[in-house]
Coordinates of C-alpha atoms and ligand atoms in Angstrom, one line a residue:
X29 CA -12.4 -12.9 12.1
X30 CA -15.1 -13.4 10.0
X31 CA -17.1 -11.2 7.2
X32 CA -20.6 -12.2 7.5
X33 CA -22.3 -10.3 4.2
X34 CA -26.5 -10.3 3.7
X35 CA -27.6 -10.0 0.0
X36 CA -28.5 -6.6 0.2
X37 CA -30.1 -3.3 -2.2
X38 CA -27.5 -1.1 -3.2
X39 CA -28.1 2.7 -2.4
X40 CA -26.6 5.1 -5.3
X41 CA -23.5 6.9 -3.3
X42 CA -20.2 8.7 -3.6
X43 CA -17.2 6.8 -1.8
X44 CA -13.4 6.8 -1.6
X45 CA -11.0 3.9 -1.3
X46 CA -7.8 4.1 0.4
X47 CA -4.0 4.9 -1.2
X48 CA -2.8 2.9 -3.9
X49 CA -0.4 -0.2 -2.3
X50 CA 2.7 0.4 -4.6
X51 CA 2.7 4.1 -4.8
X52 CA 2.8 3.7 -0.7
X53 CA 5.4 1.1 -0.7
X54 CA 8.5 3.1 -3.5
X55 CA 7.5 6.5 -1.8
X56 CA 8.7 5.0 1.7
X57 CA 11.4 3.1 0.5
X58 CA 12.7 5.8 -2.8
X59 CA 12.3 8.6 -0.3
X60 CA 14.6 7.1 1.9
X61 CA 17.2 6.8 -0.3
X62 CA 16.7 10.3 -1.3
X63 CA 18.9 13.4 -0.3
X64 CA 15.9 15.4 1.6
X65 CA 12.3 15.6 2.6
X66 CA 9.6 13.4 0.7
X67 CA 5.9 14.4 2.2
X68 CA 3.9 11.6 1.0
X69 CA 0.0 12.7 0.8
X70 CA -2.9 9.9 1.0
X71 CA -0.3 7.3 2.1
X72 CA -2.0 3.6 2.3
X73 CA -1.8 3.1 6.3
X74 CA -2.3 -0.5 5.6
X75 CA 0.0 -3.5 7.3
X76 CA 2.0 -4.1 4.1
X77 CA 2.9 -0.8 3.7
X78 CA 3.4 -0.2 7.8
X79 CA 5.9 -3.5 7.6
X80 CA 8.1 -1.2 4.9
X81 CA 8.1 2.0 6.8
X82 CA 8.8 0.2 10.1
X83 CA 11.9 -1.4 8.1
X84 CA 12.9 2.0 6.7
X85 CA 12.6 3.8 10.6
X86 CA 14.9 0.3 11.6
X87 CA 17.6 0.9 8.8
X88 CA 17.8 4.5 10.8
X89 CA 15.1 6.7 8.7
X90 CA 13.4 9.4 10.3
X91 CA 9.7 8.8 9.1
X92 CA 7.0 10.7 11.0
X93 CA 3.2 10.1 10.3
X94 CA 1.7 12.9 10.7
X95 CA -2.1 11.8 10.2
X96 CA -3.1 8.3 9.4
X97 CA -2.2 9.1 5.6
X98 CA 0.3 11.8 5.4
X99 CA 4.1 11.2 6.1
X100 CA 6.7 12.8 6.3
X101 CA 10.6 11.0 5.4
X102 CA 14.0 12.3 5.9
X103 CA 15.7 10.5 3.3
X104 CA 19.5 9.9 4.1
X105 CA 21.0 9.2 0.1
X106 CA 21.6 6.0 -1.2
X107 CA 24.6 5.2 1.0
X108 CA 23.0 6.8 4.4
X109 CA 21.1 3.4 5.3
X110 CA 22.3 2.2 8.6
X111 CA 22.3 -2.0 9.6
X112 CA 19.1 -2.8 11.1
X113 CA 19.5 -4.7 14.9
X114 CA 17.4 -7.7 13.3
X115 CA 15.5 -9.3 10.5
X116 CA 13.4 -7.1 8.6
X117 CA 9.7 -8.6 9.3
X118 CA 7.7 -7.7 6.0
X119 CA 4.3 -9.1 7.1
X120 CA 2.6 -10.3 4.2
X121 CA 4.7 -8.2 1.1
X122 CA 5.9 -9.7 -1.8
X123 CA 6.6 -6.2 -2.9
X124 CA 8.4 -4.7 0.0
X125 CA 10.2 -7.9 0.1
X126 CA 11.4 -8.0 -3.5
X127 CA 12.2 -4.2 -3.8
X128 CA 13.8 -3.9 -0.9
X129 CA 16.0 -6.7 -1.8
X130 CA 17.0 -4.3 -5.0
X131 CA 17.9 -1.9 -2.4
X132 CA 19.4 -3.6 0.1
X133 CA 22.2 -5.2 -2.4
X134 CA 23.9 -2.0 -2.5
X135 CA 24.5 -1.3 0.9
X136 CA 27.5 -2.0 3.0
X137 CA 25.9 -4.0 5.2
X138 CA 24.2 -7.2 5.7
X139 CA 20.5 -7.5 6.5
X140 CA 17.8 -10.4 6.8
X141 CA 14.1 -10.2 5.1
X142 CA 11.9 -12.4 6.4
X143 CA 7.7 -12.5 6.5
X144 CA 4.5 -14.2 7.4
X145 CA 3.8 -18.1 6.7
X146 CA 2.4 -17.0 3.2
X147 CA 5.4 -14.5 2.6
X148 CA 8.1 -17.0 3.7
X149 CA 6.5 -19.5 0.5
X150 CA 6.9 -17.2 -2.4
X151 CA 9.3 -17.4 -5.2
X152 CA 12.5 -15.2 -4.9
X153 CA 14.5 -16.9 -7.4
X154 CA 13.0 -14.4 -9.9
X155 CA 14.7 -11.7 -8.0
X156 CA 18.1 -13.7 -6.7
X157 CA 19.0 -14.6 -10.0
X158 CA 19.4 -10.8 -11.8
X159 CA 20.4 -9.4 -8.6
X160 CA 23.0 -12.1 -8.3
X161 CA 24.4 -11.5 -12.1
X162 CA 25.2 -8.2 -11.0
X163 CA 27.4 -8.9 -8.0
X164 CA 25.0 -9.2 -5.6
X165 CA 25.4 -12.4 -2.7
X166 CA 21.8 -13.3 -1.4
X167 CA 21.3 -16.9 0.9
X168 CA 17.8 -18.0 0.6
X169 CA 16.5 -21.3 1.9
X170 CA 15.9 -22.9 -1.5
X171 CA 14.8 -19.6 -3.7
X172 CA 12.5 -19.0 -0.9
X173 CA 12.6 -16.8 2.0
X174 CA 14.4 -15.8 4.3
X175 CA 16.7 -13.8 2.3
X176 CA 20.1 -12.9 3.8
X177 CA 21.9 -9.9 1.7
X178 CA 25.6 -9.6 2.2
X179 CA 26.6 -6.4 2.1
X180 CA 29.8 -4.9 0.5
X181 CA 29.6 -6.5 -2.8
X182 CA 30.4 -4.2 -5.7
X183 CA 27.9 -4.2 -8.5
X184 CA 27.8 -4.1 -12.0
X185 CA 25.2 -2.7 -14.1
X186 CA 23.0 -5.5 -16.1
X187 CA 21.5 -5.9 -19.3
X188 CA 18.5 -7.9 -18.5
X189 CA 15.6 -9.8 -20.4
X190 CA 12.8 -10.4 -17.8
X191 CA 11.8 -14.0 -17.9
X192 CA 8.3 -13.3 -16.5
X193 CA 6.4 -9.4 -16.8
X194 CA 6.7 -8.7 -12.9
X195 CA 7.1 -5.2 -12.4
X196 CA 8.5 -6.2 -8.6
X197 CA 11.6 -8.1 -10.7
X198 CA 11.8 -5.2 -13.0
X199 CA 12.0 -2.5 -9.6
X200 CA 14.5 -4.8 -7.8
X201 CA 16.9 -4.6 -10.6
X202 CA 16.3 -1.2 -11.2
X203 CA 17.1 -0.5 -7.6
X204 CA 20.0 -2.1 -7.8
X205 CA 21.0 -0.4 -10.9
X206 CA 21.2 2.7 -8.4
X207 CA 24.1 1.5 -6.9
X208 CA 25.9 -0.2 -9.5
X209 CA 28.6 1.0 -11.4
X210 CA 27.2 1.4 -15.3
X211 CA 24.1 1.0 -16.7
X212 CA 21.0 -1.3 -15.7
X213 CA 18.7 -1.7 -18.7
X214 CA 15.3 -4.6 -18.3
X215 CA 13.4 -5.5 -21.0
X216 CA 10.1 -6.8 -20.5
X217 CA 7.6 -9.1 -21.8
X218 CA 4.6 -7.2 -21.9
X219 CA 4.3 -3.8 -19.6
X220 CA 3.7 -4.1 -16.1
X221 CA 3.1 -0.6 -13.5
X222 CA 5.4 1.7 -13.9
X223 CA 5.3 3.8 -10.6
X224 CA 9.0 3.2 -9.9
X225 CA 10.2 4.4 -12.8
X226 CA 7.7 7.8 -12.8
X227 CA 8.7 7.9 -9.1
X228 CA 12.3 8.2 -9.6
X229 CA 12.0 11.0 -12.8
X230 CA 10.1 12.9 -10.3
X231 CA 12.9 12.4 -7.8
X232 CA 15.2 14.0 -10.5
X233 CA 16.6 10.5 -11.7
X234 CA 17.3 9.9 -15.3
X235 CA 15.3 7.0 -16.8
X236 CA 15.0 6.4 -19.8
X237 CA 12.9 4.2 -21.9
X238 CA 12.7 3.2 -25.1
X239 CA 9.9 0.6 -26.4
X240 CA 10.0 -2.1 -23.7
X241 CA 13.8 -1.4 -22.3
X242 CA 13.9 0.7 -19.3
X243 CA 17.3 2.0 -18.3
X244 CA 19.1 3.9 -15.6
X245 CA 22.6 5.5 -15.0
X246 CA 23.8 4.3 -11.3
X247 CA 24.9 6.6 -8.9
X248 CA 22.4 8.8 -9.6
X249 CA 21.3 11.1 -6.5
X250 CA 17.6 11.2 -5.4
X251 CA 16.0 14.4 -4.3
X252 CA 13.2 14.4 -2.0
X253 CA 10.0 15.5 -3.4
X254 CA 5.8 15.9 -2.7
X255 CA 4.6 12.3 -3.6
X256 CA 0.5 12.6 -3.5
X257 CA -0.7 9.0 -3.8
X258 CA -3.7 8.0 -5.7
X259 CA -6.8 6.2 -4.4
X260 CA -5.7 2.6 -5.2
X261 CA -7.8 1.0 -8.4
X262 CA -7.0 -2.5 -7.3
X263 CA -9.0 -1.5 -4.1
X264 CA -11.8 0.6 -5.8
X265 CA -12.1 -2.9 -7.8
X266 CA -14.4 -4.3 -5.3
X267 CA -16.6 -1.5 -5.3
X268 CA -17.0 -1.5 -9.1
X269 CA -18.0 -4.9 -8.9
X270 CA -20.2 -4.6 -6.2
X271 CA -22.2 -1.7 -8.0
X272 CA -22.0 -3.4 -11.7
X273 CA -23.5 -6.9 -10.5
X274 CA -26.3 -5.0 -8.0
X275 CA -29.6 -5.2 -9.4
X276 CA -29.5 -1.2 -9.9
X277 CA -26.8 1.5 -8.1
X278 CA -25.4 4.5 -9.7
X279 CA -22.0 4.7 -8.0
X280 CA -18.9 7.2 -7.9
X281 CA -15.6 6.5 -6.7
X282 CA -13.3 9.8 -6.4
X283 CA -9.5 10.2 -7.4
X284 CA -8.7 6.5 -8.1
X285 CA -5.0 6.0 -9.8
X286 CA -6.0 5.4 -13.4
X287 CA -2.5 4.8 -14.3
X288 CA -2.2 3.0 -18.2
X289 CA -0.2 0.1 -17.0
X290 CA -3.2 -0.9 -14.3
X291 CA -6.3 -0.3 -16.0
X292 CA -7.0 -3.6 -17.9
X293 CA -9.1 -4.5 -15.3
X294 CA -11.4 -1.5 -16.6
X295 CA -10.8 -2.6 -20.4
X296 CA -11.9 -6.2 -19.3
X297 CA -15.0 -5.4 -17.8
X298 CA -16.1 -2.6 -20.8
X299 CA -15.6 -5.5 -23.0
X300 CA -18.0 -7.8 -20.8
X301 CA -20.5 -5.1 -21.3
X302 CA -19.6 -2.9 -17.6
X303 CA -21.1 0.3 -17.9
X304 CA -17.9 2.5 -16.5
X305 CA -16.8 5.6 -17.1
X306 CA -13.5 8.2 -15.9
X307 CA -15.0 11.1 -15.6
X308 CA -12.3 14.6 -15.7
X309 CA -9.2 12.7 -15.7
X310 CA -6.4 14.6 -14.3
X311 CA -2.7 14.4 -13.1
X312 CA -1.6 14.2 -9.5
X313 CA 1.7 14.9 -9.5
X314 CA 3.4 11.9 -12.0
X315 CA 0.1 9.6 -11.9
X316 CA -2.8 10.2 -14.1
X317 CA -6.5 9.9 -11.9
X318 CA -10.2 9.7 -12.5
X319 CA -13.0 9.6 -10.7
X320 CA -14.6 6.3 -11.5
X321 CA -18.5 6.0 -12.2
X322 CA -20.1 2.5 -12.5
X323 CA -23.8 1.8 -13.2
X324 CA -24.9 -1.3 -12.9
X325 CA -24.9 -3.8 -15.9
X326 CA -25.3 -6.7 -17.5
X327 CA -22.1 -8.9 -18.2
X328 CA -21.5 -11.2 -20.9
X329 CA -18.5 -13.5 -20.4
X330 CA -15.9 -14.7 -23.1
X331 CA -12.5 -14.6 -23.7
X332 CA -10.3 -12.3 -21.8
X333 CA -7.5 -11.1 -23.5
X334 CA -3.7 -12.8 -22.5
X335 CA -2.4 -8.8 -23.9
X336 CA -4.8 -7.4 -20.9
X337 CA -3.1 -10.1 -17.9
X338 CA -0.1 -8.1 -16.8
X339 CA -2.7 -4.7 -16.5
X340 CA -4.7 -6.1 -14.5
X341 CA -2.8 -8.9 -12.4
X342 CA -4.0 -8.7 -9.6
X343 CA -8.2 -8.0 -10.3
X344 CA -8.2 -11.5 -11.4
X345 CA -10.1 -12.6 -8.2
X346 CA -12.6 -9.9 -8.8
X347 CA -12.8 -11.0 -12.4
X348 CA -13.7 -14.5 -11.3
X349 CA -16.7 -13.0 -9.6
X350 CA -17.7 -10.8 -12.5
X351 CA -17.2 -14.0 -15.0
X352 CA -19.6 -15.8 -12.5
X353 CA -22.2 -12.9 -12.6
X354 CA -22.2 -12.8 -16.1
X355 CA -24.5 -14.5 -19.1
X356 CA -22.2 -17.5 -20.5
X357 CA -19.0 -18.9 -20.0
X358 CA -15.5 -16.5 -19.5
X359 CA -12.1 -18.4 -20.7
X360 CA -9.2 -16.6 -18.6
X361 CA -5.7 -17.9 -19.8
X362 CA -2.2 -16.9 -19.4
X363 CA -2.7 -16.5 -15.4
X364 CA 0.0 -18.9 -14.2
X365 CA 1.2 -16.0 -11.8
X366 CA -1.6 -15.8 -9.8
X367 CA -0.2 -19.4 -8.7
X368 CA 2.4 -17.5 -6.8
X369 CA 0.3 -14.0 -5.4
X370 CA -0.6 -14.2 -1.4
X371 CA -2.5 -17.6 -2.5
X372 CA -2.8 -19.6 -5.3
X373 CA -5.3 -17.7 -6.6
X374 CA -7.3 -19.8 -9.0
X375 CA -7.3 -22.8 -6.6
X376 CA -8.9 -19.9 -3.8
X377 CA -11.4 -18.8 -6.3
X378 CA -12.5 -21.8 -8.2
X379 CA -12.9 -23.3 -4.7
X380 CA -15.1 -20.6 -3.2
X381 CA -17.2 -19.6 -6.0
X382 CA -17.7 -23.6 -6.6
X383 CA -19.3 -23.7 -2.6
X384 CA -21.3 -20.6 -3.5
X385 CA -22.4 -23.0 -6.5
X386 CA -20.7 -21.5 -9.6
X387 CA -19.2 -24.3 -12.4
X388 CA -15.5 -23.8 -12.5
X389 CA -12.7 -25.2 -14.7
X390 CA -9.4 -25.1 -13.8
X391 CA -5.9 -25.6 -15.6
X392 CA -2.5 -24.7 -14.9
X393 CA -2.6 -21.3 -16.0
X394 CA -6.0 -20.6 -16.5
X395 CA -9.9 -21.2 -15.7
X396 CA -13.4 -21.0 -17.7
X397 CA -16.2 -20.1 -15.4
X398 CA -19.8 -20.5 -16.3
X399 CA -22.2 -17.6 -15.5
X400 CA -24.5 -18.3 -12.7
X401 CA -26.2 -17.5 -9.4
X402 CA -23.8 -17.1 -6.1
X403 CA -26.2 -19.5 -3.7
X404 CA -24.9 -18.6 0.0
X405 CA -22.6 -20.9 1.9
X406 CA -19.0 -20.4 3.7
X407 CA -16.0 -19.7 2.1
X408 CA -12.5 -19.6 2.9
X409 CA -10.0 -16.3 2.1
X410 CA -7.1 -18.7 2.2
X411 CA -5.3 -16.0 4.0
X412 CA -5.2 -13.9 0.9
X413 CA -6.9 -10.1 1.5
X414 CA -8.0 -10.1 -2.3
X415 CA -9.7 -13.4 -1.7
X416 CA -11.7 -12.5 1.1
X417 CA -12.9 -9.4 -0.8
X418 CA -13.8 -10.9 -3.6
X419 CA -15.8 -13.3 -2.0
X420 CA -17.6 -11.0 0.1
X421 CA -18.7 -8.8 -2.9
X422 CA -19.9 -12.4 -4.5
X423 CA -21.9 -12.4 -1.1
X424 CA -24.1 -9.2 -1.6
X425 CA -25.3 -10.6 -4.3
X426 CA -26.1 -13.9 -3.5
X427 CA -29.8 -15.3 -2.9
X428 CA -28.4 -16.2 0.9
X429 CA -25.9 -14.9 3.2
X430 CA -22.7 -15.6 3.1
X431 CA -19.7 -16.3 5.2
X432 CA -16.0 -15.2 4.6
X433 CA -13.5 -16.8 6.7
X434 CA -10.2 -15.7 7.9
X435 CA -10.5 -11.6 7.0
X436 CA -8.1 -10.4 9.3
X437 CA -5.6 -10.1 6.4
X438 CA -8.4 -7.4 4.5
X439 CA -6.4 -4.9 6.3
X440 CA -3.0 -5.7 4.7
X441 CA -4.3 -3.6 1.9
X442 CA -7.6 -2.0 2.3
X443 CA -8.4 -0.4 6.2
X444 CA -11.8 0.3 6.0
X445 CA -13.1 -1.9 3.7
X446 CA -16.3 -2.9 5.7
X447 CA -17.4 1.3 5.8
X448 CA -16.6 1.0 2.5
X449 CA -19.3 -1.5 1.5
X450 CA -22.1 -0.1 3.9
X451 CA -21.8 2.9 2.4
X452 CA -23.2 1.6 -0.5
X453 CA -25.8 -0.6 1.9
X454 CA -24.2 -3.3 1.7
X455 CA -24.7 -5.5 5.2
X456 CA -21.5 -6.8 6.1
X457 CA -20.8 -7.8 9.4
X458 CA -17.5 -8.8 11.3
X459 CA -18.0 -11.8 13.7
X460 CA -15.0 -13.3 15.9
X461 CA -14.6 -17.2 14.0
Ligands
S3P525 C1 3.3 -5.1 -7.5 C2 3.5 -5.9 -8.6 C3 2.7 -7.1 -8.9 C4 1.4 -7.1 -8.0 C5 1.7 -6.7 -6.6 C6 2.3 -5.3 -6.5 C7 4.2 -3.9 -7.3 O1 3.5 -8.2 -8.5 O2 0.8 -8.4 -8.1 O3 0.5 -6.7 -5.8 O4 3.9 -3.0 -6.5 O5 5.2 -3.8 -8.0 P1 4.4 -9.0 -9.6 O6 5.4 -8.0 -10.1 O7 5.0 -10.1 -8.9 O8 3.5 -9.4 -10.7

């Protein structure tokens, strides 16, 4: 499939984006491993988060979805997992892959995780090695998957310095902590989300945190509990930049997950010059929310701050596209990681915006981009859902249409992206390739 997107006129409008990724993700796999019911409200009904509950159901978990976003999981306590019939397929998921491999450490049995061509290429070493150090036996085909998890090993609670801010490694040893006899303590590097560790307070765990060490007791029970899921930010990301580079929209997005340790993607953009605001900020349940309103504005580029990286890791594709709307030249550094996301990210997005004539420098772990005009032309998503909607944003305001191969993948993360966008007028058509 193919997005075909028409520089278009925004309309001023109202919208909402689907449930936030990794909320979905730790409320089917925590609520499994709870003692009791967890009825999970605005659920993210998207592949990657289907691949986990299907898992969960295959490991013996009665999970019924009662709508397309509200679920309801019998959780069966942390030694009620039974040993799936096969490998566990996690589509496209770094982070069902890696936090399940937290999980599945502690069980009696052993279990294969495997995924799509992009899944089967990313990193696992990062997770192997802690998990490993605590008792754990996990085969791998070089530090990349498929991961086999013996079961039966007895672990031992960790003290652990986290090489890289990831908050999938931090969860994954975290989860494991669960089970192992001791404490588990990670310190990280700079924050990263924190939706495991509010997810598991709210499930009656103890964790405790103390500057950038985050501990837990093992053995501690799970209780079921209501989890309502914000509107993912990562998603609403596409539709702030749609509406900040339009010539003129007013635009509201409601009850978007406005979470501290995800928002630099908001602080980046204020500092560009984004006019954004939250407007009455409220808790759901453990995670603070907004609704989001974005008038159109003029960007400046400049430097983005390293501090802001881990807050905002994965806007950085929708960042590329602001840097090339604004006046000037942005420096992003300290992005290595985004090597190692669904693509390599700044080879996907120096390469598109470059055909859609935009001047782009790359290094290792960074890229300048210098301000410009998107012209039209085709593009490639590189398989990568964040990719595709970056590009496709670039595309409504470009002074020709433009084309957006390879889309199918939108849907790993954001059903209903298309709607989305012609809500706010923009014309974006699907075409077979
Ligand atoms: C996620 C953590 C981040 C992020 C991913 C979701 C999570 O990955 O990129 O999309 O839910 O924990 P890293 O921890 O690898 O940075």
């Amino acid at each position: 499939m193919q997005f075909q997107v028409t520089p278009s006129a925004l309309n001023d409008a109202t919208v909402t984006v689907p449930g936030d990724k990794s909320v979905s993700h730790r409320a089917l796999m925590l609520g499994s491993i709870a003692e009791g019911r967890t009825n999970v409200s605005g659920f993210l009904a998207g592949e990657d988060c289907l691949a986990t509950l299907a898992a969960m159901q295959s490991m013996g978990v009665s999970i019924e979805q009662d709508d397309a976003t509200d679920i309801t999981i019998d959780g069966v306590g942390l030694q009620g997992l039974g040993m799936p019939d096969g490998p566990l397929d996690l589509g496209n998921s770094g982070t069902a892959m890696r936090l399940m491999a937290g999980m599945l450490c502690g069980q009696a049995f052993d279990s294969v995780l495997t995924g799509d061509e992009s899944l089967i290429s990313r990193p696992m070493r990062r997770i192997i090695s802690p998990l490993g150090t605590m008792g754990a036996r996990i085969d791998s085909r070089n530090g990349l998957p498929p991961l086999t998890i013996h079961g039966g090993s007895a672990l031992q609670g960790i003290d652990y310095n986290l090489p890289i801010a990831s908050a999938q490694v931090k969860s994954a040893v975290l989860l494991a902590g669960l089970y192992a006899a001791g404490e588990t303590s990670v310190v990280e590097p700079a924050v990263t989300r924190d939706h495991t560790e509010r997810m598991l307070g709210s499930m009656g765990v103890a964790v405790n945190k103390s500057g950038n060490r985050i501990s837990v007791e093992g053995r501690q029970t799970l209780k079921g509990c209501a989890v309502q899921v914000p509107a993912d930010l990562s998603s609403a990301a596409f539709v702030i930049l749609a509406a900040l580079i339009a010539d003129k929209a007013d635009v509201l997005i409601e009850n978007v997950g406005v979470n501290p340790t995800r928002t630099g993607i908001i602080d980046i953009l204020q500092a560009m010059g984004a006019d954004i605001s939250l407007e009455q900020p409220r808790l759901l349940g453990q995670e603070p929310v907004a609704d989001i309103r974005v008038r159109s504005s003029v960007l400046h580029g400049g430097p983005v701050a390293p501090a802001l990286v881990s807050l905002a890791i994965d806007e950085f594709p929708v960042l590329f596209v602001a840097a090339a709307a604004a006046k000037g030249k942005t420096t992003f550094s300290g992005i290595g990681e985004l090597r190692v996301k669904e693509s390599d990210r700044i080879a996907a997005m120096a390469s598109g915006l470059r055909t859609l004539g935009i001047n782009v420098e790359e290094s290792p772990d960074g890229a300048v981009v210098h301000g410009g005009r998107f012209s039209g032309g085709v593009v490639e998503s590189h398989g990568d859902h964040r990719i595709a909607m970056s590009l496709a944003v670039a595309g409504a305001n470009a002074q020709e249409p433009v084309t957006v191969r390879n889309v199918a993948v939108v849907d790993t993360s954001f059903p209903g992206f298309c709607d989305c966008l012609a809500a706010l007028n923009i014309d974006i058509q699907v075409l077979a390739e």
